[in-house]
PDB file of C-alpha atoms in Angstrom:
ATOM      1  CA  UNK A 278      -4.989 -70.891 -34.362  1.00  0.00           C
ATOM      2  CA  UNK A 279      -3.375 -74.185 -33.653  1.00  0.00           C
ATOM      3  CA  UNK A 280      -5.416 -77.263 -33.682  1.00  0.00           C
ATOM      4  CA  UNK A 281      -2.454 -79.064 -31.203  1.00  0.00           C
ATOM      5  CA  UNK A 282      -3.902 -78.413 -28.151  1.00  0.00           C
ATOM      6  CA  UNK A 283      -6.605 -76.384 -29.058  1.00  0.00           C
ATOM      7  CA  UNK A 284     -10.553 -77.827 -26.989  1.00  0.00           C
ATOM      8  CA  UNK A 285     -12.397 -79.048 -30.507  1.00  0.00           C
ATOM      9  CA  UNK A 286     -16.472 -79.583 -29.934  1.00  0.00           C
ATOM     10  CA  UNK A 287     -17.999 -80.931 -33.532  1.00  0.00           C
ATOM     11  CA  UNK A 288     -21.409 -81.321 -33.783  1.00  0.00           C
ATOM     12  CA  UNK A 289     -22.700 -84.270 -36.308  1.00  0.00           C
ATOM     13  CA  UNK A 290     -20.148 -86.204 -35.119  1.00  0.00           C
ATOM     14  CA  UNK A 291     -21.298 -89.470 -35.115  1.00  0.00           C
ATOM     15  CA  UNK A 292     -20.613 -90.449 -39.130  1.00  0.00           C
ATOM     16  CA  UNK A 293     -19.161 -88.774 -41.939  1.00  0.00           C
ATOM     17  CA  UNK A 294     -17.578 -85.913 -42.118  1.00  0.00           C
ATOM     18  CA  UNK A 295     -17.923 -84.930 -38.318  1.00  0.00           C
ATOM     19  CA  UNK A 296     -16.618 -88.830 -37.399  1.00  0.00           C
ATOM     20  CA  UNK A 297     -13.356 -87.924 -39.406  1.00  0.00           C
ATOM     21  CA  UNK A 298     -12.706 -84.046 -38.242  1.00  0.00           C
ATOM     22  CA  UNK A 299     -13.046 -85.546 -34.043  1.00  0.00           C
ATOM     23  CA  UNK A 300     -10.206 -88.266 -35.649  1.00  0.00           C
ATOM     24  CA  UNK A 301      -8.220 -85.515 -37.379  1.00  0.00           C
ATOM     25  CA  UNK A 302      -8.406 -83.377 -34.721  1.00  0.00           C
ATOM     26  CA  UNK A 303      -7.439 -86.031 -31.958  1.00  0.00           C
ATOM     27  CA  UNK A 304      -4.794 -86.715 -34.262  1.00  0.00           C
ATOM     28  CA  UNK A 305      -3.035 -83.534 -34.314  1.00  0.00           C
ATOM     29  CA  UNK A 306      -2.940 -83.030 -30.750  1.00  0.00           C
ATOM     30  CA  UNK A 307      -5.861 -81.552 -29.846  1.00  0.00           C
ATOM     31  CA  UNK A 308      -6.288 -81.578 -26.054  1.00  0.00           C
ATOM     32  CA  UNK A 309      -9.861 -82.322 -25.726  1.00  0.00           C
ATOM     33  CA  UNK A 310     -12.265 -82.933 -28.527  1.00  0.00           C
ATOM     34  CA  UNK A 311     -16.261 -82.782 -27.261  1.00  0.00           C
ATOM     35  CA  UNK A 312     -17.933 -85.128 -29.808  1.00  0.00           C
ATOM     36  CA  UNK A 313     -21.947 -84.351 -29.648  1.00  0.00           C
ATOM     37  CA  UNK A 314     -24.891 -86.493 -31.612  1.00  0.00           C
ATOM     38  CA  UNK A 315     -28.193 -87.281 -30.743  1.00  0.00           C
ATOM     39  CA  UNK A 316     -27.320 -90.463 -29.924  1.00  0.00           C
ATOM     40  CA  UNK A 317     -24.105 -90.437 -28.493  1.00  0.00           C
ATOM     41  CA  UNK A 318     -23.142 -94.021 -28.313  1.00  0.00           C
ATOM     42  CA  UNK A 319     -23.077 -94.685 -31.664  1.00  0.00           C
ATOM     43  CA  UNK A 320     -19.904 -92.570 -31.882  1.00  0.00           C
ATOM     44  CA  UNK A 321     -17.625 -95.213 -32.531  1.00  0.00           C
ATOM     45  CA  UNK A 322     -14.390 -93.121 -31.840  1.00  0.00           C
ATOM     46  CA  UNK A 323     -12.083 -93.414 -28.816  1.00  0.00           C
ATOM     47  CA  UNK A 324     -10.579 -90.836 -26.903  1.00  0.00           C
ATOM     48  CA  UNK A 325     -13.553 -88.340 -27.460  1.00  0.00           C
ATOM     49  CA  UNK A 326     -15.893 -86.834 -24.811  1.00  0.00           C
ATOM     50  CA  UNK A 327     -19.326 -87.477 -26.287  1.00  0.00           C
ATOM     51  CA  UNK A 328     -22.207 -85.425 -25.807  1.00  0.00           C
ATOM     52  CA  UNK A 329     -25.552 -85.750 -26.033  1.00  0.00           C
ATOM     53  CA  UNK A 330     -26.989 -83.200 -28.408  1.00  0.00           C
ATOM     54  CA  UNK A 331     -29.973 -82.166 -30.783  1.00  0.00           C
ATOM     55  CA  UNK A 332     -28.860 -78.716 -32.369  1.00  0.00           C
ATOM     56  CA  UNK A 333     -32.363 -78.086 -32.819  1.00  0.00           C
ATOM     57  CA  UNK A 334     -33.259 -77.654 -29.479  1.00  0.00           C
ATOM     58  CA  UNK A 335     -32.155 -74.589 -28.019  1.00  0.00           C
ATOM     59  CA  UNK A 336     -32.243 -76.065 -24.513  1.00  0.00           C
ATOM     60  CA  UNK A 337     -29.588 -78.549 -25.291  1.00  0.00           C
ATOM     61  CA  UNK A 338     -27.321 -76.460 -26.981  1.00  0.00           C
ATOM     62  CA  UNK A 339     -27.104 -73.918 -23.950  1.00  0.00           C
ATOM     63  CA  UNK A 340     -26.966 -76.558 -21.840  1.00  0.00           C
ATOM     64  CA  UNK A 341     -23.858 -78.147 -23.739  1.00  0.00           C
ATOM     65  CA  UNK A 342     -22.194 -74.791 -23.633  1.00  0.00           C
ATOM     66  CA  UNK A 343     -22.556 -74.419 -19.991  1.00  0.00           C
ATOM     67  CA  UNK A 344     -20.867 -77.598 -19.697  1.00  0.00           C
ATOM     68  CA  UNK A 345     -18.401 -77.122 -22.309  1.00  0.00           C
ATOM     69  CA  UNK A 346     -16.985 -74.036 -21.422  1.00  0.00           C
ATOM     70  CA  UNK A 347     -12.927 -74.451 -22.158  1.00  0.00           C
ATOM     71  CA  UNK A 348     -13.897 -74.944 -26.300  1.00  0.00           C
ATOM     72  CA  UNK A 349     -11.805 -72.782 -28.675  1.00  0.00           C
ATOM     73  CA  UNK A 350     -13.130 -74.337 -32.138  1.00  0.00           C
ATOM     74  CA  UNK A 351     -16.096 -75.201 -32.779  1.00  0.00           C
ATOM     75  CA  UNK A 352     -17.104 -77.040 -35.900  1.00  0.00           C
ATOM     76  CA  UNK A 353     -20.565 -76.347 -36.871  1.00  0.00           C
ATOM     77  CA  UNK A 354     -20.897 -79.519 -39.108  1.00  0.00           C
ATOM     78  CA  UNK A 355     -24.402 -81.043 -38.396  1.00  0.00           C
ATOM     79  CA  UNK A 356     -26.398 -80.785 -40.823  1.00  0.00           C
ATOM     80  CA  UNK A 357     -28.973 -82.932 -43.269  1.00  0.00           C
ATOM     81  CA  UNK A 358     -29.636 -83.471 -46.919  1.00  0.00           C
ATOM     82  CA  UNK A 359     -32.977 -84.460 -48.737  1.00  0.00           C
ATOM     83  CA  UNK A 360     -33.896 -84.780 -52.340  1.00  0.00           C
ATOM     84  CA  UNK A 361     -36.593 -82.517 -53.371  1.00  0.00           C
ATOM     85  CA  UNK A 362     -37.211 -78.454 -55.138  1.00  0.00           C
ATOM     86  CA  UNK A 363     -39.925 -76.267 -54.326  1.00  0.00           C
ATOM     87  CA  UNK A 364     -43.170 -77.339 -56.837  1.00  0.00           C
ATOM     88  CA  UNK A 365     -42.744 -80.578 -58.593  1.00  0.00           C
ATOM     89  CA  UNK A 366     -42.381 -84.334 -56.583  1.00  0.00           C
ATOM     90  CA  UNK A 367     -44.961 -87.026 -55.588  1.00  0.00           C
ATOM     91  CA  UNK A 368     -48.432 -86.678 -54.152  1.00  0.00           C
ATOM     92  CA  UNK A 369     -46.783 -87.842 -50.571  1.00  0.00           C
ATOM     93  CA  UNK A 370     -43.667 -85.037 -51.132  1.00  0.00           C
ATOM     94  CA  UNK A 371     -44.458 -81.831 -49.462  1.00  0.00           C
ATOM     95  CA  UNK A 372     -41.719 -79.343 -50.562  1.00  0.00           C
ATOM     96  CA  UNK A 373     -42.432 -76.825 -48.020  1.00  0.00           C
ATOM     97  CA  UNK A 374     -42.096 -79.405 -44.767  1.00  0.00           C
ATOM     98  CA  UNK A 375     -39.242 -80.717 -46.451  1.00  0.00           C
ATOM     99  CA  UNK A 376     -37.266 -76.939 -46.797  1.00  0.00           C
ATOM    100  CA  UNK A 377     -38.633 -75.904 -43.169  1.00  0.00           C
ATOM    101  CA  UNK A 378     -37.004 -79.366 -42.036  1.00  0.00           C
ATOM    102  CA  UNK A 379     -33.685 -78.658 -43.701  1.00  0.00           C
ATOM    103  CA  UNK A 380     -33.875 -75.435 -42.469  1.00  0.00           C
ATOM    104  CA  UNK A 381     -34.423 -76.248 -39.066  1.00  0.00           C
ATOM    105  CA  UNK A 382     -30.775 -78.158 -38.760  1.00  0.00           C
ATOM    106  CA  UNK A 383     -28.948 -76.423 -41.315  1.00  0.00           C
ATOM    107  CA  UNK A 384     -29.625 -72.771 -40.350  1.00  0.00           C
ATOM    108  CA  UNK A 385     -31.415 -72.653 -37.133  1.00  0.00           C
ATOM    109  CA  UNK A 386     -28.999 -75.328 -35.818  1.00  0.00           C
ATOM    110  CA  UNK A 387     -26.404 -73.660 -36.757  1.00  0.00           C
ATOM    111  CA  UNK A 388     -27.609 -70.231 -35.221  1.00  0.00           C
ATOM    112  CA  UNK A 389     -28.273 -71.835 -31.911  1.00  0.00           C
ATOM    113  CA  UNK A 390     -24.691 -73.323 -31.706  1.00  0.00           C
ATOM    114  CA  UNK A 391     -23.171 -69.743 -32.635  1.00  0.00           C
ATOM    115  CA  UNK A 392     -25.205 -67.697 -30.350  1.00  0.00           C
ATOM    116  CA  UNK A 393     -24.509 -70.280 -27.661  1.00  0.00           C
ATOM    117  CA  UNK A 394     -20.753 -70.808 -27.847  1.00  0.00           C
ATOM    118  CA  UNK A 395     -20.091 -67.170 -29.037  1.00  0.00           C
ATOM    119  CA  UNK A 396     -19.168 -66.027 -25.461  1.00  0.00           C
ATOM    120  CA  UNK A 397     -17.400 -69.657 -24.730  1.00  0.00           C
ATOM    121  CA  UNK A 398     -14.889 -68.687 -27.329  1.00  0.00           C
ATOM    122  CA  UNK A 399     -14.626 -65.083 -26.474  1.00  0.00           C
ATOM    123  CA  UNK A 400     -13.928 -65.686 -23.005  1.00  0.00           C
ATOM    124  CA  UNK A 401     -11.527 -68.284 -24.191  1.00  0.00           C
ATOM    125  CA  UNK A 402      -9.691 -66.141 -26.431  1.00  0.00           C
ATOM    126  CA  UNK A 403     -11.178 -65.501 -29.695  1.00  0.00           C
ATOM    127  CA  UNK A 404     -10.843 -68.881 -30.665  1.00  0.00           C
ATOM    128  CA  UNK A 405     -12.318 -70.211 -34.068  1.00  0.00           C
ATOM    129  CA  UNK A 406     -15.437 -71.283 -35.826  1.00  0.00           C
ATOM    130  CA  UNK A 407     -16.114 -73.857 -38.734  1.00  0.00           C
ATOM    131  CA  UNK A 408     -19.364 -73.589 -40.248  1.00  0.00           C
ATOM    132  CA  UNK A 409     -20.059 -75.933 -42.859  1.00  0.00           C
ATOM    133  CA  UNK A 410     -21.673 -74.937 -46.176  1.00  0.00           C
ATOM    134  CA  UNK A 411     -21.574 -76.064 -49.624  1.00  0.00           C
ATOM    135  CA  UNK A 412     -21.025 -75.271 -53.419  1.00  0.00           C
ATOM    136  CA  UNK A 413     -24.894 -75.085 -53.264  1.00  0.00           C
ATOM    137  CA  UNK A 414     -24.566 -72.059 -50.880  1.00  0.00           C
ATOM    138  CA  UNK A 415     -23.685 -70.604 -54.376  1.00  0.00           C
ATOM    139  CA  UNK A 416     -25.969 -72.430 -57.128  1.00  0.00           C
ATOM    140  CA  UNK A 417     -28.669 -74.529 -56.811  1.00  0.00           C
ATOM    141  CA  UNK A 418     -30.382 -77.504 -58.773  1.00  0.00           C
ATOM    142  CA  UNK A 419     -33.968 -79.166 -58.851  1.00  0.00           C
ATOM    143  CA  UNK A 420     -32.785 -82.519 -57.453  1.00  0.00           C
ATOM    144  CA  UNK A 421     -31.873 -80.811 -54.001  1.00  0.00           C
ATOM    145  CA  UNK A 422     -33.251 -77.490 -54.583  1.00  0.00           C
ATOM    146  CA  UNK A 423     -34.393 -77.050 -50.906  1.00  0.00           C
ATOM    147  CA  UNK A 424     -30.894 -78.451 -49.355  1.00  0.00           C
ATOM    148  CA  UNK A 425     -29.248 -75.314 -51.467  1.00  0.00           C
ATOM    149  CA  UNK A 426     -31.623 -72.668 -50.085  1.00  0.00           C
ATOM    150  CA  UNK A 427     -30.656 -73.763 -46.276  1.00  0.00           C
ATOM    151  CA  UNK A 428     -27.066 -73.934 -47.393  1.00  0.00           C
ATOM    152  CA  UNK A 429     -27.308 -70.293 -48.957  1.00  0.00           C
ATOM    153  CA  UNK A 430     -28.588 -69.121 -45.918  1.00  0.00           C
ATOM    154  CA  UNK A 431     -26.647 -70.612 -43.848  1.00  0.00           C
ATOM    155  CA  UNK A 432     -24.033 -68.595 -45.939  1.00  0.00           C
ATOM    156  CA  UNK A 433     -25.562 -65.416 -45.095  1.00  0.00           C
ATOM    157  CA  UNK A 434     -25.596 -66.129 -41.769  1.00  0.00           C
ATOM    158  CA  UNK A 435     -21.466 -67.571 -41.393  1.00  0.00           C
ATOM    159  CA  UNK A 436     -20.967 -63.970 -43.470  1.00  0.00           C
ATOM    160  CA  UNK A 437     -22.659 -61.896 -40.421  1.00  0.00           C
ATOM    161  CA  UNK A 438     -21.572 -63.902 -37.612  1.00  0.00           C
ATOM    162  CA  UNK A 439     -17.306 -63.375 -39.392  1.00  0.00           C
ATOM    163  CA  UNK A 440     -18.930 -59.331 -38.936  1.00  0.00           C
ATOM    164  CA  UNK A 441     -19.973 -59.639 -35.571  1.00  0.00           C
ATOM    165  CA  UNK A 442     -17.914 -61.564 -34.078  1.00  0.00           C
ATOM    166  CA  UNK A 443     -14.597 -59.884 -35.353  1.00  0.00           C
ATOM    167  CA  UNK A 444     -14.176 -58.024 -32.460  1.00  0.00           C
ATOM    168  CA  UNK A 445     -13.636 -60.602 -29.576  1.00  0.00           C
ATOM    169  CA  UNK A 446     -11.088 -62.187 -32.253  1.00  0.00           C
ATOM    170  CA  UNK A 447     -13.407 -65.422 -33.710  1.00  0.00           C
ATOM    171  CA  UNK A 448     -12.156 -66.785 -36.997  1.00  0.00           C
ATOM    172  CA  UNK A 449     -15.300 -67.525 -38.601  1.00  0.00           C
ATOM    173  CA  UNK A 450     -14.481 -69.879 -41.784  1.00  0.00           C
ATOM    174  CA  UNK A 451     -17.008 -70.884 -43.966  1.00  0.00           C
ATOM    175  CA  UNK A 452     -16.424 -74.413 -45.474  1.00  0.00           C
ATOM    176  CA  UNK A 453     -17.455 -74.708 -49.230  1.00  0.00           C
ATOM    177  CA  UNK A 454     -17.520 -78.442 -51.015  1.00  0.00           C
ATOM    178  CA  UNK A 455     -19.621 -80.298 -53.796  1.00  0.00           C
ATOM    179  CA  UNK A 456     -20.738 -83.943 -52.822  1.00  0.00           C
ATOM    180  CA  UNK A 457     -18.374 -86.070 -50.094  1.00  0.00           C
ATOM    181  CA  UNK A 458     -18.305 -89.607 -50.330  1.00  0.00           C
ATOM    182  CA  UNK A 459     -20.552 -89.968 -47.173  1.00  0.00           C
ATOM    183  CA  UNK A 460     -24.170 -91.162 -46.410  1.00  0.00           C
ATOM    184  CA  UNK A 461     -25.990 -88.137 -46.954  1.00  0.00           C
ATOM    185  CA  UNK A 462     -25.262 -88.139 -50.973  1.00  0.00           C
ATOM    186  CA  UNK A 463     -24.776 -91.735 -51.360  1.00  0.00           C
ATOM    187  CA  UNK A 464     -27.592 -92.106 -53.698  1.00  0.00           C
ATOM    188  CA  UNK A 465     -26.418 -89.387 -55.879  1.00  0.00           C
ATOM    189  CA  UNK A 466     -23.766 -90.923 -58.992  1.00  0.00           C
ATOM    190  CA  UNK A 467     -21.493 -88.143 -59.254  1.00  0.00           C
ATOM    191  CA  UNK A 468     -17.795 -87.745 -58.288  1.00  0.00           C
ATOM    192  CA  UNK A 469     -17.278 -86.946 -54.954  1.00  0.00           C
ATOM    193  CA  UNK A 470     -14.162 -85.934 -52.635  1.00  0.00           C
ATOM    194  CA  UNK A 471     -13.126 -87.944 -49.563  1.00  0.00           C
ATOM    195  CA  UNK A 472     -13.532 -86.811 -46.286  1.00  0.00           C
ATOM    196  CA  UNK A 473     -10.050 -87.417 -45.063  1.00  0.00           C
ATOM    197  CA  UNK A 474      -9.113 -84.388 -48.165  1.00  0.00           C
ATOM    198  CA  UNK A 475     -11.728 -82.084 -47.333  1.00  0.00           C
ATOM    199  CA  UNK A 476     -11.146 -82.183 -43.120  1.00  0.00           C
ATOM    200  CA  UNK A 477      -7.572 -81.910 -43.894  1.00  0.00           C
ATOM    201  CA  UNK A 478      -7.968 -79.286 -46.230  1.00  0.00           C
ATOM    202  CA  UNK A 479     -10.172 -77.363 -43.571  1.00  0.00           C
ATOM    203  CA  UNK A 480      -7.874 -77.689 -40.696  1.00  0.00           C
ATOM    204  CA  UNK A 481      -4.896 -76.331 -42.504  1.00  0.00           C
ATOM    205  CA  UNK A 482      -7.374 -73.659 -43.130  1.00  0.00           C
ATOM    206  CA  UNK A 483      -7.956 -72.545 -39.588  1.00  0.00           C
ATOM    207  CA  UNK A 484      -4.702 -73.147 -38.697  1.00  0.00           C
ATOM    208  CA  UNK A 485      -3.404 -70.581 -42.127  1.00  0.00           C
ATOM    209  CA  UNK A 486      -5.623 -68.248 -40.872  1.00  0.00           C
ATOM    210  CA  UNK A 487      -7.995 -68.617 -43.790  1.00  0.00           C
ATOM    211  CA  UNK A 488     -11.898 -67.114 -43.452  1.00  0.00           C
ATOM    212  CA  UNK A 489     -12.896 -69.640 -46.446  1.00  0.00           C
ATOM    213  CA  UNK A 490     -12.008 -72.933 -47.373  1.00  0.00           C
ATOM    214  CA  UNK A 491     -13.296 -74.205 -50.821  1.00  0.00           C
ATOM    215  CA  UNK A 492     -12.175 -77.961 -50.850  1.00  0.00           C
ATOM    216  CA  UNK A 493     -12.649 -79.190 -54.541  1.00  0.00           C
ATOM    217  CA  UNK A 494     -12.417 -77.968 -58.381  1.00  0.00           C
ATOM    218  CA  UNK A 495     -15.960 -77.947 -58.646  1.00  0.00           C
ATOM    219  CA  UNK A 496     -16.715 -75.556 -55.761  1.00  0.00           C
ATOM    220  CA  UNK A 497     -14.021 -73.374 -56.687  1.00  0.00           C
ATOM    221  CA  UNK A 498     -14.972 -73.569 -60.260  1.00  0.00           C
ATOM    222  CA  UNK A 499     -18.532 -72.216 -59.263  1.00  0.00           C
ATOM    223  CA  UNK A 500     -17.244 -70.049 -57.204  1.00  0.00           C
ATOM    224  CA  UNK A 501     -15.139 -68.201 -60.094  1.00  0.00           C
ATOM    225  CA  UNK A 502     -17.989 -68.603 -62.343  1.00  0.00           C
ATOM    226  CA  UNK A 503     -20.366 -66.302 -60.061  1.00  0.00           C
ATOM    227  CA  UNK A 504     -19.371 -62.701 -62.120  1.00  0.00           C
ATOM    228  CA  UNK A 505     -20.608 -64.846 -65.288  1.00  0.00           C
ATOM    229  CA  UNK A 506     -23.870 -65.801 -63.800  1.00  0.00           C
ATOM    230  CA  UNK A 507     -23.480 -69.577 -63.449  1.00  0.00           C
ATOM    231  CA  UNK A 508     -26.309 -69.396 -60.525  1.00  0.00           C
ATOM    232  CA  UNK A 509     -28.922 -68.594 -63.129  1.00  0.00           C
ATOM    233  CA  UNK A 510     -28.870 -72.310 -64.674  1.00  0.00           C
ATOM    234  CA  UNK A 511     -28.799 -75.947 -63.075  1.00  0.00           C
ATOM    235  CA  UNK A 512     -25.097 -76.360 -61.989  1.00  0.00           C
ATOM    236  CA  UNK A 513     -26.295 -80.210 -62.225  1.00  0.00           C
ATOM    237  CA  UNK A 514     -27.511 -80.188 -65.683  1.00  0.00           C
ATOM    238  CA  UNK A 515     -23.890 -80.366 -67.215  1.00  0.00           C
TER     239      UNK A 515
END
């Protein structure tokens, strides 16, 4: 699909990476680009429509599809990070609130935003999805070992939903990156792409057609490295 003139709704989109795919997208002509956050006036972006939106509430989300019913691409991109693995921390860290947390936006978001706009797209087409994931869908590490296991199953799910929603014509791309320069990982010293790259990368992704978009050496590195078992060590360790 084109992104000129195509109805864009990003989610997340009030920083970061969702800030600069509602710029991009303005940009190349979309004709309408929805712009949801919790708090929608601190999107500092003009010509958007902004929305007011928690994906975690189910509630909201159908309510934001009911009144956002011309979207054709949808850009699943809310999501958060946190430090943390599964056993080790501080007395005041609980690893299991912190996973359940990051699995409430970065998987059960994401489910309520496909479920909700799966019919909006149908009915407008087929249109196109953008779900995004991460190299740590793929391999994980003890400094955000939690973070990965939302990403990989967030994975799983952007792999059934390509499945299901094949038949009403939905290009379901998953979106595959190591750290952005953005708030989320700004405490981590490591190299990091730039968001203008890695949204520009992506949109001449849905616009080639592509089901997968893997926006950096690293990721594709891991990627390749899968067959040779690179998941069973810490792809942070070096």
């Amino acid at each position: 699909m084109k992104i000129q003139g195509s109805v864009v709704f990003v989610t997340g989109a009030n920083r970061g990476l969702g800030l600069e795919f509602a710029r991009q997208a303005l940009a190349l002509g979309a004709a309408k680009v929805y712009a949801a956050a919790r708090e929608p006036s601190q999107i500092p972006l003009l010509g958007v429509l902004p929305i007011r939106l928690d994906v975690r509430d189910p509630a909201q989300v159908a309510q934001a599809a009911a009144d956002c019913r011309d979207v054709t691409l949808l850009i699943n991109n809310a999501g958060i990070g946190r430090l943390g693995g599964f056993v080790g921390g501080d007395a005041e860290t609980d690893p299991v609130a912190t996973l359940r947390e990051q699995l409430e936006t970065n998987l059960f978001g994401m489910l309520h935003m496909s479920r909700a706009f799966a019919g909006v797209l149908g009915r407008n087409g087929g249109g196109a999805m953008l779900n995004l994931l991460s190299l740590f869908s793929w391999a994980n590490t003890p400094m955000i070992g939690a973070y990965g296991v939302s990403k990989a199953a967030a994975w799983a799910l952007t792999n059934g939903l390509r499945h299901e929603l094949h038949a009403q014509g939905t290009q379901v791309v998953g979106f595959h990156a190591g750290p952005i320069d953005t708030d989320m990982v700004r405490v981590l010293e490591v190299p990091k792409a730039s968001p203008e790259d890695v949204v520009r990368q992506s949109f001449a992704a849905i616009e080639a057609g592509q089901e997968e978009v893997l926006v950096d050496e690293g990721t594709r590195q891991v990627k390749g490295a899968l067959s040779q078992g690179i998941y069973l060590r810490d792809v942070m360790a070096g």
